[in-house]
mmCIF file of C-alpha atoms and ligand atoms in Angstrom:
data_model
loop_
_atom_site.group_PDB
_atom_site.id
_atom_site.type_symbol
_atom_site.label_atom_id
_atom_site.label_comp_id
_atom_site.label_asym_id
_atom_site.label_seq_id
_atom_site.Cartn_x
_atom_site.Cartn_y
_atom_site.Cartn_z
ATOM 1 C CA MET A 1 -0.044 0.054 0.445
ATOM 2 C CA THR A 2 1.380 3.750 -1.165
ATOM 3 C CA THR A 3 0.977 6.244 0.833
ATOM 4 C CA GLN A 4 -0.893 9.382 -0.595
ATOM 5 C CA PRO A 5 0.919 13.008 -0.609
ATOM 6 C CA PRO A 6 -1.758 14.852 1.156
ATOM 7 C CA PRO A 7 -3.537 17.212 -1.096
ATOM 8 C CA PRO A 8 -2.092 20.993 -1.575
ATOM 9 C CA ARG A 9 -3.708 23.285 0.985
ATOM 10 C CA PRO A 10 -5.777 25.935 -0.834
ATOM 11 C CA PRO A 11 -4.209 28.870 -0.564
ATOM 12 C CA GLN A 12 -5.060 30.664 2.587
ATOM 13 C CA ARG A 13 -6.986 33.989 2.033
ATOM 14 C CA PRO A 14 -5.488 37.371 3.350
ATOM 15 C CA ARG A 15 -7.080 37.879 6.931
ATOM 16 C CA PRO A 16 -9.132 40.897 7.033
ATOM 17 C CA PRO A 17 -7.707 43.403 8.913
ATOM 18 C CA GLN A 18 -8.825 43.584 12.660
ATOM 19 C CA GLY A 19 -12.709 45.051 13.261
ATOM 20 C CA ALA A 20 -13.021 45.425 9.100
ATOM 21 C CA PHE A 21 -15.464 43.075 6.871
ATOM 22 C CA TYR A 22 -13.823 41.091 4.106
ATOM 23 C CA LEU A 23 -14.768 41.953 0.662
ATOM 24 C CA VAL A 24 -14.980 39.159 -1.971
ATOM 25 C CA GLU A 25 -15.862 41.059 -4.770
ATOM 26 C CA ARG A 26 -14.147 44.244 -5.913
ATOM 27 C CA PRO A 27 -16.017 45.228 -9.211
ATOM 28 C CA ARG A 28 -14.126 48.328 -9.175
ATOM 29 C CA ARG A 29 -11.022 46.358 -10.203
ATOM 30 C CA ASN A 30 -12.004 46.503 -13.533
ATOM 31 C CA ARG A 31 -12.272 50.270 -13.857
ATOM 32 C CA GLN A 32 -9.232 50.824 -12.637
ATOM 33 C CA SER A 33 -7.801 52.184 -16.154
ATOM 34 C CA PRO A 34 -8.824 52.811 -19.336
ATOM 35 C CA GLY A 35 -6.953 49.621 -21.241
ATOM 36 C CA LEU A 36 -9.069 47.684 -18.829
ATOM 37 C CA ARG A 37 -12.558 49.631 -19.051
ATOM 38 C CA GLN A 38 -12.314 49.053 -23.162
ATOM 39 C CA LEU A 39 -11.890 45.295 -21.736
ATOM 40 C CA VAL A 40 -14.681 45.185 -20.183
ATOM 41 C CA ARG A 41 -16.750 47.560 -22.173
ATOM 42 C CA GLU A 42 -20.560 45.743 -22.995
ATOM 43 C CA THR A 43 -21.490 47.635 -25.724
ATOM 44 C CA ALA A 44 -20.020 49.428 -28.568
ATOM 45 C CA LEU A 45 -21.230 52.636 -30.578
ATOM 46 C CA GLU A 46 -19.369 53.673 -34.049
ATOM 47 C CA PRO A 47 -20.533 55.606 -36.765
ATOM 48 C CA SER A 48 -21.225 52.177 -38.574
ATOM 49 C CA HIS A 49 -24.075 52.293 -36.302
ATOM 50 C CA LEU A 50 -25.624 55.620 -37.302
ATOM 51 C CA VAL A 51 -27.893 57.308 -40.051
ATOM 52 C CA LEU A 52 -28.025 60.758 -40.571
ATOM 53 C CA PRO A 53 -31.570 62.366 -40.829
ATOM 54 C CA VAL A 54 -31.030 65.436 -43.236
ATOM 55 C CA PHE A 55 -33.766 68.042 -43.921
ATOM 56 C CA VAL A 56 -33.604 68.787 -47.953
ATOM 57 C CA ALA A 57 -34.678 72.330 -49.081
ATOM 58 C CA GLU A 58 -35.635 73.746 -52.751
ATOM 59 C CA GLY A 59 -33.237 75.936 -54.168
ATOM 60 C CA ARG A 60 -29.604 76.196 -54.425
ATOM 61 C CA ASP A 61 -26.947 76.855 -52.108
ATOM 62 C CA ARG A 62 -28.618 77.057 -49.406
ATOM 63 C CA ARG A 63 -28.624 76.633 -45.629
ATOM 64 C CA GLU A 64 -30.970 76.949 -43.263
ATOM 65 C CA PRO A 65 -30.705 77.142 -39.721
ATOM 66 C CA ILE A 66 -33.468 75.105 -37.506
ATOM 67 C CA ALA A 67 -34.070 77.121 -34.405
ATOM 68 C CA ALA A 68 -35.090 74.294 -32.315
ATOM 69 C CA MET A 69 -32.526 72.010 -33.258
ATOM 70 C CA PRO A 70 -29.095 73.680 -32.884
ATOM 71 C CA GLY A 71 -26.920 72.834 -35.155
ATOM 72 C CA CYS A 72 -29.249 71.462 -37.773
ATOM 73 C CA GLU A 73 -30.133 73.159 -40.962
ATOM 74 C CA ARG A 74 -32.843 72.783 -43.750
ATOM 75 C CA LEU A 75 -30.364 71.891 -46.716
ATOM 76 C CA SER A 76 -30.700 72.782 -50.286
ATOM 77 C CA ILE A 77 -29.746 69.549 -52.429
ATOM 78 C CA ASP A 78 -26.088 70.997 -53.526
ATOM 79 C CA HIS A 79 -25.420 70.807 -49.468
ATOM 80 C CA VAL A 80 -26.903 67.482 -48.815
ATOM 81 C CA VAL A 81 -24.539 65.988 -51.404
ATOM 82 C CA ALA A 82 -21.617 67.695 -49.549
ATOM 83 C CA LEU A 83 -22.595 66.372 -46.134
ATOM 84 C CA GLY A 84 -23.432 62.554 -47.850
ATOM 85 C CA ARG A 85 -19.446 62.754 -49.020
ATOM 86 C CA ARG A 86 -18.658 64.090 -45.326
ATOM 87 C CA ALA A 87 -20.485 61.234 -43.303
ATOM 88 C CA TRP A 88 -19.473 58.735 -45.649
ATOM 89 C CA GLN A 89 -16.105 59.537 -45.274
ATOM 90 C CA LEU A 90 -16.232 59.628 -41.605
ATOM 91 C CA GLY A 91 -18.144 55.883 -41.766
ATOM 92 C CA ILE A 92 -21.928 56.997 -41.567
ATOM 93 C CA PRO A 93 -23.204 54.255 -43.452
ATOM 94 C CA ALA A 94 -26.735 56.232 -44.652
ATOM 95 C CA LEU A 95 -28.944 59.136 -44.746
ATOM 96 C CA ALA A 96 -32.221 59.410 -44.152
ATOM 97 C CA LEU A 97 -34.149 61.884 -46.466
ATOM 98 C CA PHE A 98 -36.941 64.155 -45.517
ATOM 99 C CA PRO A 99 -38.200 67.203 -47.922
ATOM 100 C CA VAL A 100 -38.959 70.679 -46.843
ATOM 101 C CA LEU A 101 -41.630 71.780 -48.989
ATOM 102 C CA PRO A 102 -43.156 75.329 -49.339
ATOM 103 C CA GLU A 103 -46.972 75.186 -48.447
ATOM 104 C CA GLN A 104 -47.967 76.210 -52.366
ATOM 105 C CA ARG A 105 -46.800 72.699 -52.996
ATOM 106 C CA LYS A 106 -48.611 70.965 -50.579
ATOM 107 C CA ASP A 107 -52.086 69.354 -51.291
ATOM 108 C CA ARG A 108 -54.608 67.153 -49.975
ATOM 109 C CA LEU A 109 -53.502 63.942 -52.133
ATOM 110 C CA ALA A 110 -49.728 64.764 -51.362
ATOM 111 C CA THR A 111 -49.556 64.813 -55.209
ATOM 112 C CA GLU A 112 -45.760 66.058 -55.345
ATOM 113 C CA SER A 113 -44.642 63.702 -53.270
ATOM 114 C CA ARG A 114 -45.298 60.945 -56.321
ATOM 115 C CA ASN A 115 -43.654 63.284 -58.789
ATOM 116 C CA PRO A 116 -40.716 61.930 -60.393
ATOM 117 C CA GLU A 117 -38.757 65.116 -60.477
ATOM 118 C CA GLY A 118 -39.963 66.029 -57.350
ATOM 119 C CA LEU A 119 -37.363 68.120 -54.523
ATOM 120 C CA LEU A 120 -36.603 64.273 -52.648
ATOM 121 C CA GLN A 121 -36.365 62.514 -55.746
ATOM 122 C CA GLN A 122 -33.895 64.781 -57.200
ATOM 123 C CA ALA A 123 -31.614 64.429 -53.961
ATOM 124 C CA VAL A 124 -31.634 60.803 -54.323
ATOM 125 C CA ARG A 125 -30.665 61.024 -57.243
ATOM 126 C CA ALA A 126 -27.937 63.544 -57.050
ATOM 127 C CA LEU A 127 -26.827 61.499 -54.128
ATOM 128 C CA LYS A 128 -26.612 58.434 -55.972
ATOM 129 C CA GLN A 129 -24.577 59.878 -58.430
ATOM 130 C CA ALA A 130 -22.101 61.549 -55.849
ATOM 131 C CA VAL A 131 -21.752 59.125 -53.643
ATOM 132 C CA PRO A 132 -23.212 55.734 -54.900
ATOM 133 C CA GLU A 133 -21.948 53.663 -51.945
ATOM 134 C CA LEU A 134 -24.089 55.506 -49.188
ATOM 135 C CA VAL A 135 -27.210 54.087 -48.566
ATOM 136 C CA VAL A 136 -30.371 56.787 -49.487
ATOM 137 C CA ILE A 137 -33.020 56.033 -47.017
ATOM 138 C CA THR A 138 -36.574 57.738 -47.866
ATOM 139 C CA ASP A 139 -39.324 58.383 -45.746
ATOM 140 C CA VAL A 140 -42.851 57.156 -47.326
ATOM 141 C CA ALA A 141 -45.540 59.107 -45.640
ATOM 142 C CA MET A 142 -48.123 62.052 -46.715
ATOM 143 C CA ASP A 143 -47.481 64.354 -44.051
ATOM 144 C CA PRO A 144 -44.217 66.721 -45.427
ATOM 145 C CA TYR A 145 -46.463 67.236 -48.772
ATOM 146 C CA SER A 146 -50.270 67.358 -46.997
ATOM 147 C CA SER A 147 -51.738 70.074 -46.598
ATOM 148 C CA ASP A 148 -53.226 68.632 -43.742
ATOM 149 C CA GLY A 149 -50.086 67.999 -42.256
ATOM 150 C CA HIS A 150 -51.409 64.245 -41.751
ATOM 151 C CA ASP A 151 -49.542 60.951 -42.581
ATOM 152 C CA GLY A 152 -52.159 59.320 -44.183
ATOM 153 C CA LEU A 153 -55.426 60.439 -46.565
ATOM 154 C CA VAL A 154 -57.813 62.920 -44.801
ATOM 155 C CA GLU A 155 -61.501 61.742 -45.601
ATOM 156 C CA ASN A 156 -64.487 63.378 -43.979
ATOM 157 C CA GLY A 157 -62.216 64.610 -41.090
ATOM 158 C CA GLU A 158 -60.847 61.363 -40.343
ATOM 159 C CA ILE A 159 -57.542 59.443 -41.438
ATOM 160 C CA ALA A 160 -58.330 56.624 -43.781
ATOM 161 C CA ASN A 161 -56.331 53.718 -43.970
ATOM 162 C CA ASP A 162 -56.967 51.791 -46.797
ATOM 163 C CA PRO A 163 -57.558 54.661 -49.359
ATOM 164 C CA THR A 164 -53.795 56.061 -48.354
ATOM 165 C CA LEU A 165 -52.053 52.846 -49.148
ATOM 166 C CA PRO A 166 -52.213 53.188 -53.325
ATOM 167 C CA ILE A 167 -50.734 56.638 -52.272
ATOM 168 C CA LEU A 168 -47.703 55.203 -50.116
ATOM 169 C CA ALA A 169 -46.982 52.560 -52.510
ATOM 170 C CA GLU A 170 -47.246 55.668 -55.700
ATOM 171 C CA MET A 171 -44.837 57.834 -53.579
ATOM 172 C CA ALA A 172 -42.558 54.531 -52.391
ATOM 173 C CA LEU A 173 -41.958 53.510 -56.037
ATOM 174 C CA ALA A 174 -40.920 57.288 -57.281
ATOM 175 C CA GLN A 175 -38.376 56.943 -54.162
ATOM 176 C CA ALA A 176 -37.474 53.581 -55.723
ATOM 177 C CA GLN A 177 -37.242 54.322 -59.125
ATOM 178 C CA ALA A 178 -34.907 57.479 -58.068
ATOM 179 C CA GLY A 179 -32.585 55.435 -56.658
ATOM 180 C CA ALA A 180 -33.260 54.978 -52.992
ATOM 181 C CA ASP A 181 -31.992 51.785 -51.403
ATOM 182 C CA ILE A 182 -34.358 51.735 -48.826
ATOM 183 C CA VAL A 183 -37.940 52.908 -48.160
ATOM 184 C CA ALA A 184 -39.275 53.873 -44.948
ATOM 185 C CA PRO A 185 -42.831 53.824 -43.847
ATOM 186 C CA SER A 186 -43.336 56.028 -40.870
ATOM 187 C CA ASP A 187 -47.246 56.737 -41.688
ATOM 188 C CA MET A 188 -48.234 53.593 -39.642
ATOM 189 C CA MET A 189 -51.477 52.758 -41.091
ATOM 190 C CA ASP A 190 -52.215 49.189 -40.821
ATOM 191 C CA GLY A 191 -51.053 46.846 -43.644
ATOM 192 C CA ARG A 192 -48.570 49.138 -45.468
ATOM 193 C CA VAL A 193 -45.815 47.169 -45.416
ATOM 194 C CA GLY A 194 -47.021 44.049 -47.373
ATOM 195 C CA PHE A 195 -48.721 46.781 -49.618
ATOM 196 C CA LEU A 196 -45.485 48.362 -50.186
ATOM 197 C CA ARG A 197 -43.536 44.954 -50.773
ATOM 198 C CA GLN A 198 -45.970 43.786 -53.364
ATOM 199 C CA ALA A 199 -46.056 47.031 -55.135
ATOM 200 C CA LEU A 200 -41.997 47.302 -54.882
ATOM 201 C CA ASP A 201 -41.996 43.323 -56.289
ATOM 202 C CA ASP A 202 -44.427 44.305 -58.852
ATOM 203 C CA ALA A 203 -42.330 46.877 -60.429
ATOM 204 C CA GLY A 204 -39.318 44.554 -60.200
ATOM 205 C CA TYR A 205 -37.687 46.379 -57.283
ATOM 206 C CA THR A 206 -36.706 43.113 -55.362
ATOM 207 C CA ARG A 207 -33.684 44.838 -54.139
ATOM 208 C CA VAL A 208 -35.143 47.666 -52.699
ATOM 209 C CA GLY A 209 -35.565 47.013 -48.721
ATOM 210 C CA ILE A 210 -38.262 48.276 -45.908
ATOM 211 C CA LEU A 211 -37.099 50.223 -42.789
ATOM 212 C CA ALA A 212 -40.423 49.780 -41.100
ATOM 213 C CA TYR A 213 -41.402 52.121 -38.816
ATOM 214 C CA SER A 214 -42.688 49.882 -36.820
ATOM 215 C CA VAL A 215 -43.446 51.249 -33.088
ATOM 216 C CA LYS A 216 -43.854 55.102 -33.607
ATOM 217 C CA TYR A 217 -45.946 56.706 -30.896
ATOM 218 C CA ALA A 218 -47.892 59.448 -30.627
ATOM 219 C CA SER A 219 -44.764 61.580 -28.994
ATOM 220 C CA ALA A 220 -44.582 65.081 -28.181
ATOM 221 C CA PHE A 221 -40.423 64.656 -28.824
ATOM 222 C CA TYR A 222 -41.604 64.822 -32.369
ATOM 223 C CA GLY A 223 -41.892 68.833 -31.899
ATOM 224 C CA PRO A 224 -38.744 70.306 -33.777
ATOM 225 C CA PHE A 225 -39.176 68.172 -36.696
ATOM 226 C CA ARG A 226 -42.502 69.331 -37.069
ATOM 227 C CA GLN A 227 -41.146 73.170 -37.143
ATOM 228 C CA ALA A 228 -38.717 71.735 -39.229
ATOM 229 C CA LEU A 229 -40.891 70.823 -42.121
ATOM 230 C CA ASP A 230 -43.879 73.109 -41.208
ATOM 231 C CA SER A 231 -45.616 69.837 -40.824
ATOM 232 C CA ALA A 232 -47.758 69.546 -37.719
ATOM 233 C CA PRO A 233 -51.514 68.533 -38.141
ATOM 234 C CA ARG A 234 -53.701 71.530 -39.507
ATOM 235 C CA HIS A 235 -56.353 69.737 -37.157
ATOM 236 C CA GLY A 236 -56.456 67.294 -34.459
ATOM 237 C CA ASP A 237 -53.260 65.107 -33.828
ATOM 238 C CA LYS A 238 -52.246 61.350 -34.702
ATOM 239 C CA GLN A 239 -53.302 59.495 -31.698
ATOM 240 C CA THR A 240 -55.586 57.464 -34.113
ATOM 241 C CA TYR A 241 -52.581 55.874 -36.023
ATOM 242 C CA GLN A 242 -49.161 56.764 -33.922
ATOM 243 C CA MET A 243 -49.221 54.510 -30.960
ATOM 244 C CA ASP A 244 -50.129 55.231 -27.028
ATOM 245 C CA PRO A 245 -47.286 55.649 -24.790
ATOM 246 C CA ALA A 246 -48.375 53.823 -22.314
ATOM 247 C CA ASN A 247 -48.139 50.253 -24.269
ATOM 248 C CA VAL A 248 -45.285 47.723 -25.251
ATOM 249 C CA ARG A 249 -47.090 44.695 -25.863
ATOM 250 C CA GLU A 250 -48.798 46.283 -28.825
ATOM 251 C CA ALA A 251 -45.359 47.231 -30.093
ATOM 252 C CA LEU A 252 -44.455 43.677 -30.403
ATOM 253 C CA ARG A 253 -47.636 42.988 -32.184
ATOM 254 C CA GLU A 254 -47.014 45.873 -34.561
ATOM 255 C CA VAL A 255 -43.300 44.453 -34.903
ATOM 256 C CA ARG A 256 -44.682 40.890 -35.706
ATOM 257 C CA LEU A 257 -47.130 42.046 -38.104
ATOM 258 C CA ASP A 258 -44.522 44.276 -40.277
ATOM 259 C CA VAL A 259 -41.667 41.185 -40.292
ATOM 260 C CA ALA A 260 -44.439 38.914 -41.738
ATOM 261 C CA GLN A 261 -45.264 41.089 -44.198
ATOM 262 C CA GLY A 262 -41.700 41.892 -45.403
ATOM 263 C CA ALA A 263 -40.103 44.370 -42.801
ATOM 264 C CA ASP A 264 -36.293 44.294 -43.555
ATOM 265 C CA ILE A 265 -35.361 46.088 -40.833
ATOM 266 C CA VAL A 266 -37.887 47.575 -37.743
ATOM 267 C CA MET A 267 -37.480 50.922 -35.798
ATOM 268 C CA VAL A 268 -38.865 52.243 -32.554
ATOM 269 C CA LYS A 269 -39.079 55.751 -32.193
ATOM 270 C CA PRO A 270 -38.393 57.806 -29.893
ATOM 271 C CA ALA A 271 -35.413 56.086 -28.655
ATOM 272 C CA LEU A 272 -34.540 57.435 -24.663
ATOM 273 C CA PRO A 273 -37.578 57.627 -23.319
ATOM 274 C CA TYR A 274 -38.517 53.644 -24.662
ATOM 275 C CA LEU A 275 -35.547 52.096 -23.857
ATOM 276 C CA ASP A 276 -37.584 49.332 -22.815
ATOM 277 C CA VAL A 277 -39.222 49.072 -25.817
ATOM 278 C CA ILE A 278 -36.212 48.746 -28.148
ATOM 279 C CA ALA A 279 -35.491 45.878 -25.501
ATOM 280 C CA ALA A 280 -38.564 43.842 -25.942
ATOM 281 C CA VAL A 281 -38.374 44.398 -29.820
ATOM 282 C CA ARG A 282 -35.111 43.484 -29.906
ATOM 283 C CA ALA A 283 -35.940 39.814 -27.750
ATOM 284 C CA ALA A 284 -39.181 39.122 -30.294
ATOM 285 C CA VAL A 285 -37.756 39.493 -33.657
ATOM 286 C CA ASP A 286 -34.305 38.372 -35.336
ATOM 287 C CA VAL A 287 -34.398 41.563 -38.299
ATOM 288 C CA PRO A 288 -32.251 44.032 -37.409
ATOM 289 C CA VAL A 289 -33.622 46.746 -34.975
ATOM 290 C CA ALA A 290 -33.237 50.172 -35.661
ATOM 291 C CA ALA A 291 -34.127 52.937 -33.277
ATOM 292 C CA TYR A 292 -34.916 56.528 -34.057
ATOM 293 C CA SER A 293 -33.384 59.252 -31.690
ATOM 294 C CA VAL A 294 -36.054 61.857 -32.592
ATOM 295 C CA SER A 295 -35.810 66.120 -32.679
ATOM 296 C CA GLY A 296 -36.796 66.207 -29.506
ATOM 297 C CA GLU A 297 -34.339 64.017 -27.852
ATOM 298 C CA TYR A 298 -31.581 65.921 -29.714
ATOM 299 C CA ALA A 299 -32.995 69.306 -28.874
ATOM 300 C CA MET A 300 -33.260 68.729 -25.451
ATOM 301 C CA ILE A 301 -29.640 68.339 -25.121
ATOM 302 C CA LYS A 302 -28.557 71.062 -26.923
ATOM 303 C CA HIS A 303 -31.123 73.497 -25.409
ATOM 304 C CA ALA A 304 -29.837 72.504 -21.935
ATOM 305 C CA ALA A 305 -26.063 72.417 -23.144
ATOM 306 C CA ARG A 306 -26.637 76.350 -24.061
ATOM 307 C CA ALA A 307 -28.162 76.878 -20.829
ATOM 308 C CA GLY A 308 -25.040 75.864 -19.614
ATOM 309 C CA ALA A 309 -26.686 72.943 -17.774
ATOM 310 C CA LEU A 310 -24.939 69.785 -19.710
ATOM 311 C CA ASP A 311 -22.088 68.810 -21.181
ATOM 312 C CA GLU A 312 -23.261 68.383 -24.487
ATOM 313 C CA GLN A 313 -20.752 65.860 -26.132
ATOM 314 C CA ALA A 314 -20.656 63.811 -22.961
ATOM 315 C CA ALA A 315 -24.781 63.582 -22.626
ATOM 316 C CA LEU A 316 -25.367 62.595 -26.092
ATOM 317 C CA LEU A 317 -22.615 59.926 -26.342
ATOM 318 C CA GLU A 318 -24.227 58.663 -22.919
ATOM 319 C CA SER A 319 -28.039 59.215 -24.676
ATOM 320 C CA LEU A 320 -26.495 57.182 -27.665
ATOM 321 C CA LEU A 321 -24.630 54.678 -26.005
ATOM 322 C CA ALA A 322 -27.843 53.752 -23.706
ATOM 323 C CA ILE A 323 -29.951 53.174 -27.159
ATOM 324 C CA ARG A 324 -27.345 50.365 -28.173
ATOM 325 C CA ARG A 325 -27.416 48.809 -25.018
ATOM 326 C CA ALA A 326 -30.724 48.420 -25.286
ATOM 327 C CA GLY A 327 -30.608 46.528 -28.035
ATOM 328 C CA ALA A 328 -30.381 48.726 -30.651
ATOM 329 C CA ASP A 329 -28.337 47.760 -34.032
ATOM 330 C CA ILE A 330 -29.114 51.032 -35.700
ATOM 331 C CA ILE A 331 -29.612 54.477 -34.429
ATOM 332 C CA LEU A 332 -30.771 57.412 -36.886
ATOM 333 C CA THR A 333 -29.737 60.401 -34.801
ATOM 334 C CA TYR A 334 -29.185 64.283 -35.399
ATOM 335 C CA ALA A 335 -25.769 64.138 -33.831
ATOM 336 C CA ALA A 336 -24.632 61.508 -36.441
ATOM 337 C CA LEU A 337 -22.037 64.074 -37.988
ATOM 338 C CA GLU A 338 -20.105 65.441 -34.860
ATOM 339 C CA LEU A 339 -20.409 61.986 -32.914
ATOM 340 C CA ALA A 340 -18.542 60.512 -36.293
ATOM 341 C CA GLU A 341 -16.054 63.343 -35.975
ATOM 342 C CA ARG A 342 -15.490 62.836 -32.244
ATOM 343 C CA LEU A 343 -15.593 58.901 -32.712
ATOM 344 C CA GLN A 344 -13.097 59.180 -35.068
ATOM 345 C CA GLY A 345 -10.496 61.499 -33.206
ATOM 346 C CA GLY A 346 -10.325 59.050 -30.437
ATOM 347 C CA GLY A 347 -13.338 60.371 -28.528
ATOM 348 C CA ALA A 348 -15.981 57.903 -26.782
HETATM 349 C C1 LIG B 401 -43.702 61.830 -39.930
HETATM 350 C C2 LIG B 401 -42.658 61.832 -39.441
HETATM 351 C C3 LIG B 401 -42.212 62.466 -38.093
HETATM 352 C C4 LIG B 401 -41.139 62.171 -37.993
HETATM 353 C C5 LIG B 401 -40.413 61.302 -38.757
HETATM 354 N N1 LIG B 401 -41.243 61.356 -39.899
HETATM 355 C C6 LIG B 401 -42.917 63.213 -37.264
HETATM 356 C C7 LIG B 401 -44.493 63.161 -36.983
HETATM 357 O O1 LIG B 401 -44.687 61.886 -36.563
HETATM 358 O O2 LIG B 401 -45.316 63.771 -36.817
HETATM 359 C C8 LIG B 401 -40.180 62.684 -36.510
HETATM 360 C C9 LIG B 401 -38.842 62.497 -36.525
HETATM 361 C C10 LIG B 401 -38.251 63.104 -35.177
HETATM 362 O O3 LIG B 401 -39.006 64.020 -34.581
HETATM 363 O O4 LIG B 401 -37.063 63.710 -35.339
HETATM 364 N N2 LIG B 401 -43.877 60.684 -41.435
#
């Protein structure tokens, strides 16, 4: 019979100083240097995650500041193209375009939205010609072109769902024909994703994607955007089609419907007040999830910073990082360019 050597003694824990309790876990150990903090970082925020929304105005060499959104301007197409070049250089893969039309070009049927030579279509063509790789996303909804300021067709004082669909489809086709890579219905009419998919496919635009504003709340945070476009509803509000901020199960129903109808990417909007919704949507579907950090979110930070209440860059970074952490793959933000500049400079 051989005698086994005694098992090694487990290392002794250092004795706690007399009278103190002993800390087994010290989370601060992982935070003590910039290198360590980088190693253990769970979420990344890169220019490649961002989409820059842009307001396109008529005319040439025009840049008009938007008072409610410091740092944002309405730009004529030549400036939009320059911005597109700059965004691409900085690693921002996509622009989302919104047209600003003068009142005289708006009507009940949003006719201008289907004009092949309309402002938005011209902007798409110019961008795709100048920066072909840049992804161009166009908005599908009636409000920028509507004398009623609603996303759908107004009939007898109500927003008529089914009569709106063919109008949206024609709009999307005009955008696809101009070269849009992705059309983004933001109107919240029922059934529009399937309707658009079919119309695009029938016309041969199978390559054009659909980014569905699946979960769009009736939000006070769109105020600055409506000022920028002068697109506020002329009567009533948008509560019969946009979602109640109180609801999250309904959000999951909306995304499931849109994915079933062919959405390539689904979106939650606004972003910061709806992080729980972003997380729930991320868990419910396997298509990419976008979040729109809307005009009011941007304006809050910009105006608070101007009042000396906040560090603007830090607050922007923190907000967008939180939106990524909640589960957004893609963020639409008016701060995309300044952030990309900052991130390229080794910021974050
Ligand atoms: C409407 C639309 C809105 C926004 C994008 N598309 C506003 C609205 O529903 O009235 C808002 C974006 C923002 O506030 O930044 N189709």
